[in-house]
CSV table of C-alpha atoms in Angstrom, one decimal:
chain,number,residue,atom,x,y,z
A,179,MET,CA,0.0,0.0,0.0
A,180,SER,CA,1.4,3.4,-1.0
A,181,THR,CA,1.5,6.2,1.5
A,182,GLN,CA,-1.2,8.1,-0.4
A,183,ASP,CA,-3.5,5.1,-0.3
A,184,PHE,CA,-2.8,4.6,3.4
A,185,ILE,CA,-3.7,8.3,4.2
A,186,ILE,CA,-6.9,8.1,2.1
A,187,GLU,CA,-8.0,4.8,3.8
A,188,LEU,CA,-7.1,6.2,7.2
A,189,PHE,CA,-9.3,9.2,6.6
A,190,CYS,CA,-12.2,6.9,5.5
A,191,ARG,CA,-11.9,4.8,8.7
A,192,VAL,CA,-11.7,7.9,10.9
A,193,ASP,CA,-14.7,9.4,9.1
A,194,ASP,CA,-16.8,6.3,9.8
A,195,ALA,CA,-16.1,6.8,13.5
A,196,MET,CA,-16.8,10.6,13.5
A,197,LEU,CA,-20.2,10.6,11.8
A,198,ASN,CA,-21.9,12.1,14.8
A,199,VAL,CA,-19.4,15.0,15.2
A,200,PRO,CA,-20.7,18.0,13.3
A,201,LYS,CA,-18.4,20.5,11.5
A,202,HIS,CA,-18.4,24.0,12.9
A,203,SER,CA,-19.8,26.5,10.5
A,204,GLN,CA,-16.6,28.6,10.5
A,205,ALA,CA,-14.1,25.7,10.5
A,206,HIS,CA,-12.0,25.0,7.4
A,207,LEU,CA,-11.3,21.4,8.3
A,208,TYR,CA,-13.8,18.6,9.0
A,209,PRO,CA,-13.4,16.7,12.3
A,210,SER,CA,-12.3,13.7,10.4
A,211,GLU,CA,-9.5,15.7,8.8
A,212,VAL,CA,-8.3,17.0,12.2
A,213,VAL,CA,-8.2,13.4,13.6
A,214,THR,CA,-6.4,12.1,10.5
A,215,LEU,CA,-3.8,14.8,10.9
A,216,GLY,CA,-3.4,14.0,14.6
A,217,VAL,CA,-2.9,10.3,13.8
A,218,LEU,CA,-0.3,11.1,11.1
A,219,PHE,CA,1.5,13.4,13.5
A,220,ALA,CA,1.7,10.7,16.1
A,221,LEU,CA,2.8,8.1,13.6
A,222,LYS,CA,5.4,10.3,12.0
A,223,GLY,CA,7.0,10.7,15.4
A,224,VAL,CA,8.9,14.0,14.7
A,225,GLY,CA,8.6,17.6,15.9
A,226,GLN,CA,5.9,20.0,14.8
A,227,ARG,CA,8.0,21.9,12.3
A,228,ALA,CA,9.4,18.7,10.6
A,229,PHE,CA,5.9,17.2,10.4
A,230,TYR,CA,4.4,20.3,8.9
A,231,ARG,CA,7.2,20.5,6.3
A,232,TRP,CA,6.6,16.9,5.3
A,233,LEU,CA,2.9,17.4,5.1
A,234,THR,CA,2.9,20.5,3.0
A,235,ARG,CA,5.7,19.3,0.7
A,236,ASP,CA,4.3,15.8,-0.1
A,237,TRP,CA,0.6,15.7,0.8
A,238,ARG,CA,-0.8,19.2,0.5
A,239,PRO,CA,-3.2,18.1,-2.3
A,240,LEU,CA,-4.9,15.7,0.2
A,241,PHE,CA,-5.5,18.6,2.6
A,242,PRO,CA,-6.2,21.6,0.4
A,243,LYS,CA,-7.6,23.7,3.3
A,244,LEU,CA,-4.7,22.9,5.7
A,245,PRO,CA,-4.1,25.9,8.1
A,246,ASP,CA,-0.7,27.3,8.9
A,247,ARG,CA,1.4,25.3,11.3
A,248,THR,CA,0.6,27.1,14.6
A,249,ARG,CA,-3.1,27.1,14.0
A,250,GLY,CA,-3.1,23.5,12.9
A,251,PHE,CA,-1.4,22.3,16.1
A,252,ARG,CA,-3.8,24.4,18.2
A,253,LEU,CA,-6.6,22.5,16.6
A,254,LEU,CA,-5.0,19.2,17.6
A,255,LYS,CA,-4.6,20.5,21.2
A,256,THR,CA,-8.2,21.9,21.4
A,257,HIS,CA,-9.9,18.8,20.0
A,258,ARG,CA,-7.9,16.1,21.8
A,259,ALA,CA,-11.2,15.1,23.4
A,260,TRP,CA,-12.2,13.5,20.1
A,261,THR,CA,-9.6,10.8,20.7
A,262,ASP,CA,-11.8,9.4,23.5
A,263,ALA,CA,-14.0,7.9,20.8
A,264,PHE,CA,-11.1,5.6,19.7
A,265,LEU,CA,-10.4,4.1,23.2
A,266,ALA,CA,-11.1,0.4,23.4
A,267,GLN,CA,-13.7,-1.2,25.6
A,268,PRO,CA,-12.6,-2.8,28.9
A,269,THR,CA,-12.4,-6.6,29.2
A,270,VAL,CA,-12.4,-8.8,32.3
A,271,LEU,CA,-8.6,-8.8,32.5
A,272,GLY,CA,-6.4,-5.8,31.9
A,273,VAL,CA,-2.8,-4.7,32.2
A,274,ALA,CA,-1.4,-1.4,33.5
A,275,ASP,CA,2.1,0.0,33.3
A,276,SER,CA,4.0,3.3,33.2
A,277,TYR,CA,6.4,4.7,30.6
A,278,GLY,CA,8.8,7.5,30.9
A,279,ILE,CA,9.1,10.1,28.1
A,280,GLU,CA,12.1,12.3,28.0
A,281,LEU,CA,11.5,16.0,27.3
A,282,LEU,CA,15.0,17.2,28.1
A,283,HIS,CA,18.4,15.6,28.6
A,284,PRO,CA,19.3,15.5,32.3
A,285,VAL,CA,22.6,17.3,31.7
A,286,ARG,CA,20.7,20.3,30.3
A,287,GLU,CA,18.3,20.6,33.2
A,288,ARG,CA,20.4,23.2,35.1
A,289,HIS,CA,20.9,25.3,32.0
A,290,ARG,CA,17.2,25.6,31.1
A,291,ARG,CA,15.1,27.4,33.6
A,292,LEU,CA,11.7,26.9,32.0
A,293,HIS,CA,11.0,23.3,31.1
A,294,LEU,CA,8.0,21.0,31.6
A,295,GLY,CA,9.5,17.8,32.9
A,296,LYS,CA,10.7,16.8,36.3
A,297,LYS,CA,13.6,14.4,36.9
A,298,GLY,CA,12.7,10.8,37.6
A,299,LEU,CA,13.8,7.3,36.9
A,300,SER,CA,12.8,5.4,33.8
A,301,ASN,CA,14.2,2.0,32.9
A,302,LYS,CA,16.9,2.5,35.6
A,303,ARG,CA,18.1,5.7,34.1
A,304,TRP,CA,17.4,9.4,34.9
A,305,ILE,CA,15.3,11.4,32.6
A,306,VAL,CA,13.7,14.8,32.7
A,307,GLY,CA,10.2,14.6,31.3
A,308,GLY,CA,6.8,13.1,31.9
A,309,LYS,CA,5.3,9.7,32.7
A,310,LEU,CA,2.5,8.0,30.8
A,311,ALA,CA,0.3,5.4,32.6
A,312,LEU,CA,-1.9,3.3,30.4
A,313,ILE,CA,-4.3,0.4,30.8
A,314,LEU,CA,-4.7,-2.2,28.1
A,315,ASN,CA,-7.5,-4.8,27.7
A,316,GLN,CA,-6.7,-8.4,27.1
A,317,LEU,CA,-6.5,-7.8,23.4
A,318,GLY,CA,-3.7,-5.3,23.8
A,319,LEU,CA,-5.8,-2.2,23.0
A,320,VAL,CA,-5.6,1.0,25.0
A,321,VAL,CA,-8.6,1.4,27.3
A,322,ALA,CA,-7.5,4.5,29.3
A,323,TRP,CA,-4.4,6.5,30.0
A,324,ASP,CA,-3.1,9.4,32.1
A,325,CYS,CA,0.1,11.3,32.5
A,326,ASP,CA,2.1,13.3,35.0
A,327,THR,CA,5.7,14.5,35.5
A,328,ALA,CA,8.4,11.8,35.6
A,329,ASN,CA,9.1,12.3,39.3
A,330,VAL,CA,5.8,11.0,40.5
A,331,HIS,CA,5.4,7.5,41.9
A,332,ASP,CA,3.3,5.0,39.9
A,333,THR,CA,0.8,4.9,42.8
A,334,THR,CA,-0.3,8.4,41.6
A,335,PHE,CA,-2.2,6.6,38.9
A,336,HIS,CA,-4.4,4.5,41.2
A,337,PRO,CA,-7.5,6.5,40.4
A,338,LEU,CA,-7.0,5.5,36.7
A,339,ILE,CA,-7.2,1.9,37.8
A,340,GLU,CA,-10.0,2.4,40.3
A,341,ALA,CA,-12.2,3.8,37.5
A,342,PHE,CA,-12.6,0.2,36.3
A,343,ASP,CA,-13.6,-1.2,39.7
A,344,GLU,CA,-16.0,-4.2,39.3
A,345,VAL,CA,-15.4,-4.0,35.5
A,346,MET,CA,-11.8,-5.2,35.0
A,347,LEU,CA,-9.1,-6.9,37.0
A,348,VAL,CA,-5.9,-4.9,36.3
A,349,LEU,CA,-2.5,-6.6,36.5
A,350,ALA,CA,0.3,-4.3,37.6
A,351,ASP,CA,3.9,-4.5,38.7
A,352,GLN,CA,5.5,-3.8,42.0
A,353,GLY,CA,5.8,-0.1,41.2
A,354,PHE,CA,2.0,0.4,41.6
A,355,HIS,CA,2.0,-1.1,45.1
A,356,SER,CA,1.3,1.2,47.9
A,357,LYS,CA,1.8,0.5,51.7
A,358,THR,CA,-1.4,2.4,52.4
A,359,GLY,CA,-3.5,0.2,50.2
A,360,ASP,CA,-4.1,-0.7,46.6
A,361,PRO,CA,-7.3,-0.5,44.5
A,362,ALA,CA,-9.6,-3.5,45.0
A,363,ASN,CA,-9.4,-4.4,41.3
A,364,MET,CA,-5.6,-4.3,41.0
A,365,LYS,CA,-3.4,-7.3,41.3
A,366,VAL,CA,0.3,-6.7,41.9
A,367,CYS,CA,2.3,-9.3,40.1
A,368,GLN,CA,5.7,-10.6,41.1
A,369,ARG,CA,8.5,-10.7,38.5
A,370,GLY,CA,8.0,-13.8,36.4
A,371,GLU,CA,4.3,-14.2,37.2
A,372,TRP,CA,1.4,-13.7,34.8
A,373,ASN,CA,3.3,-13.6,31.5
A,374,VAL,CA,0.2,-12.0,30.0
A,375,ARG,CA,1.7,-8.7,31.3
A,376,MET,CA,4.3,-9.0,28.5
A,377,ILE,CA,1.7,-7.7,26.1
A,378,ILE,CA,2.2,-4.2,27.4
A,379,GLU,CA,5.9,-4.4,26.9
A,380,THR,CA,5.2,-5.3,23.2
A,381,VAL,CA,2.9,-2.3,22.9
A,382,LEU,CA,5.5,0.1,24.4
A,383,SER,CA,8.2,-1.3,22.2
A,384,MET,CA,6.1,-0.6,19.1
A,385,LEU,CA,5.4,3.0,20.2
A,386,THR,CA,9.1,3.5,20.9
A,387,THR,CA,10.3,2.1,17.6
A,388,VAL,CA,7.5,3.2,15.2
A,389,CYS,CA,6.4,6.5,16.8
A,390,HIS,CA,9.7,7.5,18.2
A,391,PHE,CA,7.8,8.1,21.4
A,392,LYS,CA,10.6,7.9,24.0
A,393,LYS,CA,11.8,11.5,23.3
A,394,VAL,CA,9.6,14.4,22.4
A,395,ALA,CA,10.4,18.1,22.3
A,396,HIS,CA,7.2,19.8,23.5
A,397,ARG,CA,7.5,22.9,25.7
A,398,VAL,CA,3.9,23.4,26.7
A,399,TRP,CA,2.1,20.7,28.8
A,400,ASP,CA,-1.2,20.9,26.9
A,401,TYR,CA,0.6,20.1,23.7
A,402,PHE,CA,2.4,17.2,25.4
A,403,GLU,CA,-0.9,15.8,26.6
A,404,ALA,CA,-2.3,16.2,23.1
A,405,ARG,CA,0.7,14.3,21.7
A,406,LEU,CA,0.0,11.4,24.1
A,407,ALA,CA,-3.7,11.4,23.2
A,408,TRP,CA,-3.1,11.2,19.4
A,409,THR,CA,-0.5,8.5,19.9
A,410,MET,CA,-2.9,6.3,21.8
A,411,THR,CA,-5.5,6.9,19.0
A,412,ALA,CA,-3.0,6.1,16.3
A,413,PHE,CA,-2.1,2.8,18.0
A,414,ASN,CA,-5.7,1.7,18.5
A,415,VAL,CA,-6.6,2.5,14.9
A,416,LEU,CA,-3.6,1.0,13.2
A,417,VAL,CA,-3.2,-2.2,15.3
A,418,GLN,CA,-6.8,-3.2,14.3
A,419,TRP,CA,-6.2,-2.3,10.6
A,420,HIS,CA,-6.4,-6.0,9.4
A,421,GLY,CA,-8.5,-7.1,12.3
A,422,LEU,CA,-7.4,-8.8,15.5
A,423,LYS,CA,-7.0,-12.4,14.5
A,424,PRO,CA,-5.8,-14.9,17.2
A,425,ASP,CA,-3.6,-17.8,16.3
A,426,ALA,CA,-4.2,-21.5,17.1
A,427,GLU,CA,-3.3,-20.8,20.7
A,428,GLY,CA,-5.6,-17.8,21.0
A,429,PHE,CA,-2.8,-15.3,21.0
A,430,VAL,CA,-3.3,-12.0,19.1
A,431,HIS,CA,-0.1,-10.8,17.3
A,432,LEU,CA,0.0,-7.0,17.4
A,433,SER,CA,2.0,-5.0,14.9
A,434,ILE,CA,2.1,-1.4,13.5
A,435,ALA,CA,5.5,-1.7,11.8
A,436,GLU,CA,4.1,-1.6,8.3
A,437,PHE,CA,2.6,1.8,8.9
A,438,SER,CA,5.9,3.5,9.8
A,439,LEU,CA,6.4,6.8,8.0
């Protein structure tokens, strides 16, 4: 599939999910176009300027009413709530984990007074940035997510897990355990137990490799949150592109590598 065919089909799939969202009378872009641009931005995995140069240079005919760069990214920030329509439904069993995202190299922390992130540990190394917490259902689709600065403990995201009380049993690692008590629907797994938790490592690996998600360069928190929202949407849309087909053992193989831009 060529890139042009992919973008067209992506727009069609997004448009089918956005039928009930009306276009504002003064808007130049339809909601489906805005969501398509957000997914492409997350999938491309580069900065705002680089993405806009790529879009205007190669694919401007597909978006004839494309606004200027700053207005376009304000649209993605303003309408990030549209991404909620692409979150998956919870299942009986779910998995939770956190993921550190670097916004600034730790060496440069002292030289830059104004920056978003806070210093925290991620994969046994120091980063200055944010932390994403996400919950997957048993198929590996993103059900819910939240974010905070990198210095917070994983227990900060207990309310995210508690929101699915009596709906989903969420498996989490030791980082989510609190001495003061854990959510009733959360099970803390010891290392080596419940290998089903490896599905979230697969998802995070895909986001790191395909979407270049480990390091971003946002300088405003609202835009950082919007980037996370569009990335979760991109993953849920693309991983179901050919349908979720389990193998003979009932395991669903997830991949978005073929959509790398």
